[in-house]
Amino acid sequence: MHKLFIICVMLICTNILHSQECNYSFKGNITDFHDNSSLVGASIHILNSNKFKSSNLDGNFEFDNLCSGVITFEIKHIACETKKITVNLTKDTFKSITLEHHLEELSEVIVKVDNKTEATSIEQTLTKKEIETYSDKSLGDALKSLSGVSSLNTGNSIVKPMIHGLHSSRLLIINNNVRQFDQEWGAEHAPNIDINAGGQIKVIKGANTLVYGSDAIGGLILIRPENYTKKDTLFGGTSTSLNSNGRGGNISSEIIKTYENGVYTSAQASYKMFGDFEAADYNLSNSGIKSINASARFGYKSFEKGFDAYYSYVNNTIGIIRAAHVGNVNDLIRAINRKEPSFIDDFSYAIDNPKQSISHHLGKIEAYKRFRGLGKLTLQYDFQVNRRKEFDRRRASFEDAPAADFRLFTTSIQPNLKIDAIDNLVLNTGFLLRYQQNDSAAESVTRISIPLIPDYNKYDAGIYATGNYKLNSRTTISSGFRYDFSRIEAEKKYKVFDWEENNYDELFSEFSSGVIDNFEIYTSPKFNFHNISASLGLTSSLGNNHDFLLNYGLASRMPNASELFSNGLHHSAARIETGSLLLNKEIANKFVTSIERKNQNFGFSVSPYFNHIKDFIQLIPAGEALTTIRGAFIEWKYNQVDAQIFGIDIDVNNKLSDKFMYEGSLSLLRGDNLTEDTPLINMPSTNFSNSIVYTNKKLNRLSISITQYTELKQNRFPDYNFFTFNPILQEDVYVNISSTPCAFTLFHLNSSANFKISNSSSLDIAFNVENLFNVSYRNYLNRLRYFADEVGRNFNIKLKFNY
Amino acid sequence: MSNFKTKTMKTTKLLAILFISALSFTACSDNDDHDDHDDHDHGEHEDEITQLVYTLTNTSNSSDVVTFTFTDEDGDGGADGTTDVSGNLTANATYSGVLELINLEEGEDVGAEIAEEDAEDHEIFYITNVAGLQFDTTDVDADLNPLGFNTDVTAGAAGTGILTISVVHEGKKPNDGTVADALSGEGTTDIEVAFDVTVE
């Protein structure tokens, strides 16, 4: 396929030689860098002269009667980089010149508003502007605004994103091209990512982006940095947000320096602080959050080579409402039956136990080089250190010692070769080597208790190849294949009783050291997993802005450390969670299709999906209470069933008039446990939203919108309720842990305007009201739904100063 | 005017840089604290209570001793705890009761530690459905609120039922004498064990 090439070549000729002879010729041949084809119609100009030439059909051009001396050529193209070459002309000279005319397609140097991760991927995007409206919230809150994305919460500050009902290890979060590892196995562990550090966030619904891993059973979340243009400039922004609810907010600042030669550097930092949040009717005591984040970037980019170094630090201290700490199952029943939390105190900024304190370091360096007639070779090295401490309510003298304390170190190296020299075909291939080490502080709880997650070493190696082929101007197909090998080597203590009760002494005798000390046996479980994944995709343009996309993905996921080894007590729900060494890998087959119309006046996307997961690992109540000296606890066990999840996501936008716009979305989902013929636990219920947006571009870009959001009651849930003996009441009581809360509808008001201060600076002002009618409600997908309502009304003011 | 604006811009940019570096420094110093290896291996650990012994001695017959024992040697998880009652209480007798909370591994009397250091945050309740069997707490904490390690027990007519011993942590003090009231605030159950009890 040959496009119209507009190539501007400028030659700068500086004559400094004294005895000038002006009868030399300079011949050149201009070819395309990436596929060696001749470039036609390039105009060539010698600077400081009126000499212009253009290249012929073979890419050749010729200047005659040039004088000797040093000549600098400058080559320019509307869609490509300016190229300068300098020649010392002392005789007739020939030179090959390469230019790149596919920059736009390669989306490397040119900043594009929206370039898809892969041509065929079914994805949704949050732009920088949209992210900014969530500057004082979490990643999960922002993603929840997309159809098909929900969240699994622990209170209101710990928000785990969920795509099509799946979360934790089934979602890959790719932060600045680095796969985030921050103890994501835990349902109450939210991603440690500062939302203000990202330039763009994408959600890919499907397992079709194999470059990042083979286990994206639910999908991918890509957090991408901003792409800077190559010019000499210094710019940035400082934003602040103030909220009535929680009496806090954040301040975030970013400054970026770019140079015309391709060098860029940026720094960003944010600080967030909230005290106790308020539900509609009461204070959520100990629900505050403090967060400090910083990131820096330095790099150089040109068409042929470049590098990028990035480092980020995130530190969160998150309070968990005090009423959510219960001593045993009877405390839990009391909490469930009570309409309000058992403990409500006056507003405070203090964060007491129970709380989580997490720090996350992420560093990476990436370098690339392009090879003529081949493509781009990228090499990336990264590391992450995640330190998580969880504090429980304990006897006063132990309040400062964490009940759980993990340090996870991850490092990986990933070379990737992108071959784009062949017409209409882009191939990506590479491999990954990763090492991970978890260090659990064994003594943090009590001498005879065992850390929730053991110390382990994990080794991963993966190899992949993906391809995109453009069949014709309307249709692109893609496919990919990936193989991963993983080995996990753990050092774990088991209670001898548990080891024997689960038959591990016979099944896994090779793991046992035989050493028994104080009711505990020392073991070293080691497992190998081989994962295979594949993808197929198709995108076809149907004309009139309509697109059709179809994705199939095969993904497999090895059980994570929690599913294999978990063993311990969670006070937040009076539960003991037990992993199993018998778990196999999960294998998912997911189909997603989408019919889309991208248009400002009337657009829509209708996206049905079906996901079948063999050996789906779920954590469910085992239906009985375990007796300890503290009383009874509910044992939650990991088991495997065959599952299917299917549903549809619908988005619509319609321009009602010059200034009014309608947006709506609907997500329907159904999850089935096929093995036991019951619904799956923790599946999002039907939800839909409608909003009317008024915008007036002439009046300071004023925008006012009102949004309605409704979540229906989840009527499809597995019933794991049971009776247990309450020794205080001395009678059997009903443990209602499965029932779901009622439906709710919220209204939000958003408004914003932009004021120009000078040519290069402006001020954005926004005023928002969340939960306008102060509705009190509870959410099925909140682990603390037994204890307290969700957050009530909030007035919010945001100021952003752009300079 | 434009000159003034340029100046303001420069100042703001400078302020932004200062703010970012200030935060980064805070972040770094924090980070040192977090990655300190010493702090990772916590020397201190809590002694889990693995045994509860409630000993009742007849005030008029010191050889009439009944003990209620709950033992869970391997702690939370693992094997279930077991209860043991050494015998029956005598009808119409009075007993003095003493509760011990023990960490078997260290042979430590955790109850004594609590009574000494943390009494205000704890209260022990004795609940039974045997008519006429009554438990009265005789010891108090520093605020003169009931504690419950020491009790006077009065047995009435013969009967059988359940005796529940409950230790409430950070509960409401003083309260109306019921577990429900003690737990109505931020209190949580630290211990909750039930025994079969017979008065004959």
PDB file of C-alpha atoms in Angstrom, chain A residues 208-456:
ATOM      1  CA  ASN A 208      -5.960 -10.546  23.980  1.00  0.00           C
ATOM      2  CA  THR A 209      -2.875  -8.586  24.891  1.00  0.00           C
ATOM      3  CA  LEU A 210      -0.456 -11.426  25.381  1.00  0.00           C
ATOM      4  CA  VAL A 211       2.634  -9.226  25.525  1.00  0.00           C
ATOM      5  CA  TYR A 212       1.883  -8.607  29.188  1.00  0.00           C
ATOM      6  CA  GLY A 213       1.054 -12.089  30.399  1.00  0.00           C
ATOM      7  CA  SER A 214      -0.952 -15.221  29.849  1.00  0.00           C
ATOM      8  CA  ASP A 215      -3.224 -14.971  32.865  1.00  0.00           C
ATOM      9  CA  ALA A 216      -5.454 -11.984  32.103  1.00  0.00           C
ATOM     10  CA  ILE A 217      -8.606 -14.028  32.552  1.00  0.00           C
ATOM     11  CA  GLY A 218     -10.641 -10.953  33.368  1.00  0.00           C
ATOM     12  CA  GLY A 219      -8.773  -8.383  31.324  1.00  0.00           C
ATOM     13  CA  LEU A 220      -6.119  -5.730  31.496  1.00  0.00           C
ATOM     14  CA  ILE A 221      -5.767  -2.295  32.954  1.00  0.00           C
ATOM     15  CA  LEU A 222      -3.110  -0.210  31.259  1.00  0.00           C
ATOM     16  CA  ILE A 223      -1.839   2.931  32.919  1.00  0.00           C
ATOM     17  CA  ARG A 224       0.132   4.891  30.418  1.00  0.00           C
ATOM     18  CA  PRO A 225       2.308   7.924  30.889  1.00  0.00           C
ATOM     19  CA  GLU A 226       1.711  11.050  28.918  1.00  0.00           C
ATOM     20  CA  ASN A 227       3.457  11.222  25.584  1.00  0.00           C
ATOM     21  CA  TYR A 228       5.367  14.464  25.214  1.00  0.00           C
ATOM     22  CA  THR A 229       5.938  16.398  22.014  1.00  0.00           C
ATOM     23  CA  LYS A 230       9.467  17.290  20.989  1.00  0.00           C
ATOM     24  CA  LYS A 231       9.807  20.983  21.533  1.00  0.00           C
ATOM     25  CA  ASP A 232      11.509  23.291  23.977  1.00  0.00           C
ATOM     26  CA  THR A 233       8.965  23.905  26.646  1.00  0.00           C
ATOM     27  CA  LEU A 234       8.340  23.860  30.362  1.00  0.00           C
ATOM     28  CA  PHE A 235       4.817  23.222  31.512  1.00  0.00           C
ATOM     29  CA  GLY A 236       2.840  21.650  34.281  1.00  0.00           C
ATOM     30  CA  GLY A 237      -0.133  21.881  36.515  1.00  0.00           C
ATOM     31  CA  THR A 238      -1.062  22.048  40.155  1.00  0.00           C
ATOM     32  CA  SER A 239      -4.426  20.902  41.319  1.00  0.00           C
ATOM     33  CA  THR A 240      -6.147  20.780  44.617  1.00  0.00           C
ATOM     34  CA  SER A 241      -9.382  19.307  45.777  1.00  0.00           C
ATOM     35  CA  LEU A 242     -11.432  20.009  48.874  1.00  0.00           C
ATOM     36  CA  ASN A 243     -14.226  17.811  50.147  1.00  0.00           C
ATOM     37  CA  SER A 244     -16.882  18.263  52.789  1.00  0.00           C
ATOM     38  CA  ASN A 245     -17.139  14.536  53.392  1.00  0.00           C
ATOM     39  CA  GLY A 246     -14.002  13.356  55.099  1.00  0.00           C
ATOM     40  CA  ARG A 247     -12.986  17.010  55.475  1.00  0.00           C
ATOM     41  CA  GLY A 248      -9.979  16.480  53.305  1.00  0.00           C
ATOM     42  CA  GLY A 249      -8.663  16.437  49.823  1.00  0.00           C
ATOM     43  CA  ASN A 250      -5.491  16.338  47.889  1.00  0.00           C
ATOM     44  CA  ILE A 251      -2.884  18.478  46.287  1.00  0.00           C
ATOM     45  CA  SER A 252      -1.081  17.296  43.228  1.00  0.00           C
ATOM     46  CA  SER A 253       1.583  18.939  41.158  1.00  0.00           C
ATOM     47  CA  GLU A 254       3.367  18.037  37.988  1.00  0.00           C
ATOM     48  CA  ILE A 255       6.105  19.727  36.048  1.00  0.00           C
ATOM     49  CA  ILE A 256       7.467  18.700  32.690  1.00  0.00           C
ATOM     50  CA  LYS A 257      10.447  19.943  30.720  1.00  0.00           C
ATOM     51  CA  THR A 258      10.904  18.870  27.142  1.00  0.00           C
ATOM     52  CA  TYR A 259      13.594  19.739  24.621  1.00  0.00           C
ATOM     53  CA  GLU A 260      13.483  19.857  20.888  1.00  0.00           C
ATOM     54  CA  ASN A 261      16.278  17.308  20.676  1.00  0.00           C
ATOM     55  CA  GLY A 262      14.019  14.690  22.239  1.00  0.00           C
ATOM     56  CA  VAL A 263      15.194  14.831  25.845  1.00  0.00           C
ATOM     57  CA  TYR A 264      12.427  15.102  28.403  1.00  0.00           C
ATOM     58  CA  THR A 265      12.105  15.038  32.144  1.00  0.00           C
ATOM     59  CA  SER A 266       9.168  15.282  34.478  1.00  0.00           C
ATOM     60  CA  ALA A 267       8.360  15.116  38.166  1.00  0.00           C
ATOM     61  CA  GLN A 268       5.064  14.669  39.875  1.00  0.00           C
ATOM     62  CA  ALA A 269       3.929  14.454  43.464  1.00  0.00           C
ATOM     63  CA  SER A 270       0.671  14.336  45.315  1.00  0.00           C
ATOM     64  CA  TYR A 271      -0.526  14.280  48.868  1.00  0.00           C
ATOM     65  CA  LYS A 272      -3.933  13.168  49.990  1.00  0.00           C
ATOM     66  CA  MET A 273      -5.505  13.309  53.401  1.00  0.00           C
ATOM     67  CA  PHE A 274      -8.985  12.537  54.614  1.00  0.00           C
ATOM     68  CA  GLY A 275     -10.367  12.108  58.094  1.00  0.00           C
ATOM     69  CA  ASP A 276     -13.375   9.987  58.950  1.00  0.00           C
ATOM     70  CA  PHE A 277     -15.885   9.801  56.131  1.00  0.00           C
ATOM     71  CA  GLU A 278     -19.574  10.133  56.817  1.00  0.00           C
ATOM     72  CA  ALA A 279     -22.386   7.867  55.782  1.00  0.00           C
ATOM     73  CA  ALA A 280     -25.796   9.447  55.317  1.00  0.00           C
ATOM     74  CA  ASP A 281     -26.676   9.115  58.996  1.00  0.00           C
ATOM     75  CA  TYR A 282     -23.490   8.637  60.952  1.00  0.00           C
ATOM     76  CA  ASN A 283     -19.768   9.005  61.096  1.00  0.00           C
ATOM     77  CA  LEU A 284     -17.665   6.129  59.749  1.00  0.00           C
ATOM     78  CA  SER A 285     -15.157   6.147  62.563  1.00  0.00           C
ATOM     79  CA  ASN A 286     -11.597   5.342  61.587  1.00  0.00           C
ATOM     80  CA  SER A 287     -12.178   5.460  57.841  1.00  0.00           C
ATOM     81  CA  GLY A 288      -9.554   8.115  57.073  1.00  0.00           C
ATOM     82  CA  ILE A 289      -6.738   7.826  54.581  1.00  0.00           C
ATOM     83  CA  LYS A 290      -3.337   9.398  54.110  1.00  0.00           C
ATOM     84  CA  SER A 291      -1.452   9.005  50.908  1.00  0.00           C
ATOM     85  CA  ILE A 292       1.843  10.379  49.706  1.00  0.00           C
ATOM     86  CA  ASN A 293       3.071   9.775  46.196  1.00  0.00           C
ATOM     87  CA  ALA A 294       5.878  10.913  43.972  1.00  0.00           C
ATOM     88  CA  SER A 295       7.183   9.946  40.571  1.00  0.00           C
ATOM     89  CA  ALA A 296       9.883  11.101  38.219  1.00  0.00           C
ATOM     90  CA  ARG A 297      10.724  10.393  34.636  1.00  0.00           C
ATOM     91  CA  PHE A 298      13.706  11.054  32.441  1.00  0.00           C
ATOM     92  CA  GLY A 299      14.243  10.034  28.890  1.00  0.00           C
ATOM     93  CA  TYR A 300      15.216  10.692  25.347  1.00  0.00           C
ATOM     94  CA  LYS A 301      13.293   9.804  22.268  1.00  0.00           C
ATOM     95  CA  SER A 302      13.961   9.968  18.603  1.00  0.00           C
ATOM     96  CA  PHE A 303      12.731   7.845  15.811  1.00  0.00           C
ATOM     97  CA  GLU A 304      15.704   5.550  15.756  1.00  0.00           C
ATOM     98  CA  LYS A 305      16.533   5.210  19.405  1.00  0.00           C
ATOM     99  CA  GLY A 306      15.607   6.319  22.834  1.00  0.00           C
ATOM    100  CA  PHE A 307      15.242   5.421  26.462  1.00  0.00           C
ATOM    101  CA  ASP A 308      12.898   6.054  29.321  1.00  0.00           C
ATOM    102  CA  ALA A 309      13.638   5.826  33.025  1.00  0.00           C
ATOM    103  CA  TYR A 310      10.795   5.967  35.505  1.00  0.00           C
ATOM    104  CA  TYR A 311      10.499   5.710  39.245  1.00  0.00           C
ATOM    105  CA  SER A 312       7.452   6.014  41.425  1.00  0.00           C
ATOM    106  CA  TYR A 313       6.753   5.773  45.112  1.00  0.00           C
ATOM    107  CA  VAL A 314       3.352   5.313  46.686  1.00  0.00           C
ATOM    108  CA  ASN A 315       2.631   5.279  50.384  1.00  0.00           C
ATOM    109  CA  ASN A 316      -0.871   4.709  51.717  1.00  0.00           C
ATOM    110  CA  THR A 317      -2.169   4.493  55.246  1.00  0.00           C
ATOM    111  CA  ILE A 318      -5.781   3.467  55.176  1.00  0.00           C
ATOM    112  CA  GLY A 319      -8.069   3.169  58.181  1.00  0.00           C
ATOM    113  CA  ILE A 320     -10.657   0.427  58.367  1.00  0.00           C
ATOM    114  CA  ILE A 321     -13.752   1.327  60.350  1.00  0.00           C
ATOM    115  CA  ARG A 322     -13.378   0.237  63.928  1.00  0.00           C
ATOM    116  CA  ALA A 323     -16.782  -1.409  63.992  1.00  0.00           C
ATOM    117  CA  ALA A 324     -15.571  -3.862  61.342  1.00  0.00           C
ATOM    118  CA  HIS A 325     -13.188  -5.574  63.754  1.00  0.00           C
ATOM    119  CA  VAL A 326     -15.135  -8.381  65.316  1.00  0.00           C
ATOM    120  CA  GLY A 327     -13.973 -10.962  67.806  1.00  0.00           C
ATOM    121  CA  ASN A 328     -15.861 -13.981  66.530  1.00  0.00           C
ATOM    122  CA  VAL A 329     -18.914 -15.129  64.635  1.00  0.00           C
ATOM    123  CA  ASN A 330     -21.307 -13.970  67.339  1.00  0.00           C
ATOM    124  CA  ASP A 331     -19.867 -10.470  67.195  1.00  0.00           C
ATOM    125  CA  LEU A 332     -20.411 -10.668  63.446  1.00  0.00           C
ATOM    126  CA  ILE A 333     -24.043 -11.684  63.855  1.00  0.00           C
ATOM    127  CA  ARG A 334     -24.575  -8.807  66.267  1.00  0.00           C
ATOM    128  CA  ALA A 335     -23.060  -6.458  63.683  1.00  0.00           C
ATOM    129  CA  ILE A 336     -25.235  -7.837  60.877  1.00  0.00           C
ATOM    130  CA  ASN A 337     -28.404  -7.511  62.937  1.00  0.00           C
ATOM    131  CA  ARG A 338     -27.624  -4.045  64.131  1.00  0.00           C
ATOM    132  CA  LYS A 339     -28.730  -1.245  61.794  1.00  0.00           C
ATOM    133  CA  GLU A 340     -25.757   0.966  62.597  1.00  0.00           C
ATOM    134  CA  PRO A 341     -22.087   0.284  63.345  1.00  0.00           C
ATOM    135  CA  SER A 342     -21.491  -0.641  66.971  1.00  0.00           C
ATOM    136  CA  PHE A 343     -18.952   2.105  67.332  1.00  0.00           C
ATOM    137  CA  ILE A 344     -19.556   5.651  66.181  1.00  0.00           C
ATOM    138  CA  ASP A 345     -17.291   8.378  67.439  1.00  0.00           C
ATOM    139  CA  ASP A 346     -16.886  12.067  66.653  1.00  0.00           C
ATOM    140  CA  PHE A 347     -15.019  13.108  63.541  1.00  0.00           C
ATOM    141  CA  SER A 348     -11.273  12.604  63.690  1.00  0.00           C
ATOM    142  CA  TYR A 349      -8.282  12.695  61.378  1.00  0.00           C
ATOM    143  CA  ALA A 350      -6.567   9.981  63.414  1.00  0.00           C
ATOM    144  CA  ILE A 351      -6.110   6.562  61.813  1.00  0.00           C
ATOM    145  CA  ASP A 352      -6.079   3.884  64.504  1.00  0.00           C
ATOM    146  CA  ASN A 353      -6.115   0.111  64.264  1.00  0.00           C
ATOM    147  CA  PRO A 354      -7.390  -1.651  62.284  1.00  0.00           C
ATOM    148  CA  LYS A 355      -5.488  -0.117  59.424  1.00  0.00           C
ATOM    149  CA  GLN A 356      -3.273  -0.915  56.475  1.00  0.00           C
ATOM    150  CA  SER A 357       0.008   0.756  55.782  1.00  0.00           C
ATOM    151  CA  ILE A 358       1.515   0.052  52.392  1.00  0.00           C
ATOM    152  CA  SER A 359       4.457   1.408  50.479  1.00  0.00           C
ATOM    153  CA  HIS A 360       5.254   0.594  46.900  1.00  0.00           C
ATOM    154  CA  HIS A 361       8.359   1.380  44.881  1.00  0.00           C
ATOM    155  CA  LEU A 362       8.428   0.876  41.163  1.00  0.00           C
ATOM    156  CA  GLY A 363      11.389   1.575  38.943  1.00  0.00           C
ATOM    157  CA  LYS A 364      12.023   0.780  35.345  1.00  0.00           C
ATOM    158  CA  ILE A 365      14.341   1.564  32.507  1.00  0.00           C
ATOM    159  CA  GLU A 366      13.471   0.936  28.923  1.00  0.00           C
ATOM    160  CA  ALA A 367      15.600   1.453  25.842  1.00  0.00           C
ATOM    161  CA  TYR A 368      14.843   0.945  22.201  1.00  0.00           C
ATOM    162  CA  LYS A 369      16.569   0.981  18.876  1.00  0.00           C
ATOM    163  CA  ARG A 370      15.140   0.714  15.418  1.00  0.00           C
ATOM    164  CA  PHE A 371      16.784  -1.388  12.742  1.00  0.00           C
ATOM    165  CA  ARG A 372      16.464  -0.559   9.103  1.00  0.00           C
ATOM    166  CA  GLY A 373      14.125  -2.787   7.215  1.00  0.00           C
ATOM    167  CA  LEU A 374      13.255  -4.734  10.356  1.00  0.00           C
ATOM    168  CA  GLY A 375      11.599  -2.926  13.229  1.00  0.00           C
ATOM    169  CA  LYS A 376      12.103  -1.885  16.801  1.00  0.00           C
ATOM    170  CA  LEU A 377      13.954  -3.718  19.527  1.00  0.00           C
ATOM    171  CA  THR A 378      13.029  -2.778  23.089  1.00  0.00           C
ATOM    172  CA  LEU A 379      14.642  -3.896  26.269  1.00  0.00           C
ATOM    173  CA  GLN A 380      13.033  -3.244  29.616  1.00  0.00           C
ATOM    174  CA  TYR A 381      14.248  -3.865  33.118  1.00  0.00           C
ATOM    175  CA  ASP A 382      12.072  -3.175  36.125  1.00  0.00           C
ATOM    176  CA  PHE A 383      11.817  -3.782  39.834  1.00  0.00           C
ATOM    177  CA  GLN A 384       9.177  -3.323  42.489  1.00  0.00           C
ATOM    178  CA  VAL A 385       9.222  -3.486  46.253  1.00  0.00           C
ATOM    179  CA  ASN A 386       5.921  -3.722  48.049  1.00  0.00           C
ATOM    180  CA  ARG A 387       5.711  -3.551  51.800  1.00  0.00           C
ATOM    181  CA  ARG A 388       2.357  -4.197  53.371  1.00  0.00           C
ATOM    182  CA  LYS A 389       1.601  -3.984  57.049  1.00  0.00           C
ATOM    183  CA  GLU A 390      -1.797  -4.676  58.483  1.00  0.00           C
ATOM    184  CA  PHE A 391      -2.602  -3.676  62.013  1.00  0.00           C
ATOM    185  CA  ASP A 392      -5.383  -5.215  64.054  1.00  0.00           C
ATOM    186  CA  ARG A 393      -6.972  -4.224  67.281  1.00  0.00           C
ATOM    187  CA  ARG A 394      -5.025  -6.074  69.944  1.00  0.00           C
ATOM    188  CA  ARG A 395      -4.037  -5.777  73.549  1.00  0.00           C
ATOM    189  CA  ALA A 396      -2.607  -2.302  74.107  1.00  0.00           C
ATOM    190  CA  SER A 397       1.025  -3.383  74.348  1.00  0.00           C
ATOM    191  CA  PHE A 398       0.903  -4.980  70.908  1.00  0.00           C
ATOM    192  CA  GLU A 399      -1.031  -2.294  69.044  1.00  0.00           C
ATOM    193  CA  ASP A 400       2.116  -1.099  67.271  1.00  0.00           C
ATOM    194  CA  ALA A 401       3.116  -4.514  65.985  1.00  0.00           C
ATOM    195  CA  PRO A 402       1.503  -5.413  62.657  1.00  0.00           C
ATOM    196  CA  ALA A 403      -0.648  -8.510  62.584  1.00  0.00           C
ATOM    197  CA  ALA A 404       0.529  -9.136  59.045  1.00  0.00           C
ATOM    198  CA  ASP A 405       3.692  -7.871  57.458  1.00  0.00           C
ATOM    199  CA  PHE A 406       4.799  -8.827  53.961  1.00  0.00           C
ATOM    200  CA  ARG A 407       7.527  -7.593  51.708  1.00  0.00           C
ATOM    201  CA  LEU A 408       7.283  -8.538  48.082  1.00  0.00           C
ATOM    202  CA  PHE A 409      10.185  -7.927  45.753  1.00  0.00           C
ATOM    203  CA  THR A 410       9.721  -8.376  42.026  1.00  0.00           C
ATOM    204  CA  THR A 411      12.182  -7.822  39.230  1.00  0.00           C
ATOM    205  CA  SER A 412      11.954  -8.647  35.566  1.00  0.00           C
ATOM    206  CA  ILE A 413      13.637  -8.196  32.259  1.00  0.00           C
ATOM    207  CA  GLN A 414      11.720  -8.189  29.008  1.00  0.00           C
ATOM    208  CA  PRO A 415      13.142  -7.796  25.500  1.00  0.00           C
ATOM    209  CA  ASN A 416      10.633  -7.252  22.728  1.00  0.00           C
ATOM    210  CA  LEU A 417      11.102  -7.123  18.983  1.00  0.00           C
ATOM    211  CA  LYS A 418       8.473  -5.424  16.899  1.00  0.00           C
ATOM    212  CA  ILE A 419       8.793  -6.263  13.227  1.00  0.00           C
ATOM    213  CA  ASP A 420       6.950  -3.743  11.098  1.00  0.00           C
ATOM    214  CA  ALA A 421       8.902  -3.817   7.832  1.00  0.00           C
ATOM    215  CA  ILE A 422       6.430  -6.019   6.031  1.00  0.00           C
ATOM    216  CA  ASP A 423       3.475  -4.276   4.455  1.00  0.00           C
ATOM    217  CA  ASN A 424       0.231  -4.569   6.441  1.00  0.00           C
ATOM    218  CA  LEU A 425       1.780  -6.881   9.001  1.00  0.00           C
ATOM    219  CA  VAL A 426       3.089  -6.082  12.458  1.00  0.00           C
ATOM    220  CA  LEU A 427       4.700  -8.823  14.496  1.00  0.00           C
ATOM    221  CA  ASN A 428       5.667  -8.624  18.126  1.00  0.00           C
ATOM    222  CA  THR A 429       7.809 -11.203  19.771  1.00  0.00           C
ATOM    223  CA  GLY A 430       9.819 -11.398  22.919  1.00  0.00           C
ATOM    224  CA  PHE A 431      10.406 -13.132  26.189  1.00  0.00           C
ATOM    225  CA  LEU A 432      10.208 -12.381  29.868  1.00  0.00           C
ATOM    226  CA  LEU A 433      12.273 -13.420  32.852  1.00  0.00           C
ATOM    227  CA  ARG A 434      10.964 -12.576  36.284  1.00  0.00           C
ATOM    228  CA  TYR A 435      11.977 -13.270  39.848  1.00  0.00           C
ATOM    229  CA  GLN A 436       9.794 -12.653  42.836  1.00  0.00           C
ATOM    230  CA  GLN A 437      10.458 -13.016  46.526  1.00  0.00           C
ATOM    231  CA  ASN A 438       8.035 -12.717  49.387  1.00  0.00           C
ATOM    232  CA  ASP A 439       9.255 -12.213  52.916  1.00  0.00           C
ATOM    233  CA  SER A 440       6.685 -12.550  55.671  1.00  0.00           C
ATOM    234  CA  ALA A 441       7.544 -11.444  59.150  1.00  0.00           C
ATOM    235  CA  ALA A 442       6.938 -14.655  61.022  1.00  0.00           C
ATOM    236  CA  GLU A 443       6.966 -13.229  64.487  1.00  0.00           C
ATOM    237  CA  SER A 444       4.493 -10.502  63.805  1.00  0.00           C
ATOM    238  CA  VAL A 445       1.425 -12.211  65.134  1.00  0.00           C
ATOM    239  CA  THR A 446       2.077 -14.660  67.880  1.00  0.00           C
ATOM    240  CA  ARG A 447       4.640 -17.311  68.407  1.00  0.00           C
ATOM    241  CA  ILE A 448       2.353 -20.169  67.567  1.00  0.00           C
ATOM    242  CA  SER A 449       0.539 -18.611  64.700  1.00  0.00           C
ATOM    243  CA  ILE A 450       1.574 -18.849  61.085  1.00  0.00           C
ATOM    244  CA  PRO A 451       1.846 -15.922  58.660  1.00  0.00           C
ATOM    245  CA  LEU A 452      -1.076 -15.680  56.286  1.00  0.00           C
ATOM    246  CA  ILE A 453       1.273 -15.967  53.308  1.00  0.00           C
ATOM    247  CA  PRO A 454       4.580 -17.833  53.629  1.00  0.00           C
ATOM    248  CA  ASP A 455       8.024 -16.812  52.431  1.00  0.00           C
ATOM    249  CA  TYR A 456       8.441 -17.855  48.853  1.00  0.00           C
TER     250      TYR A 456
END
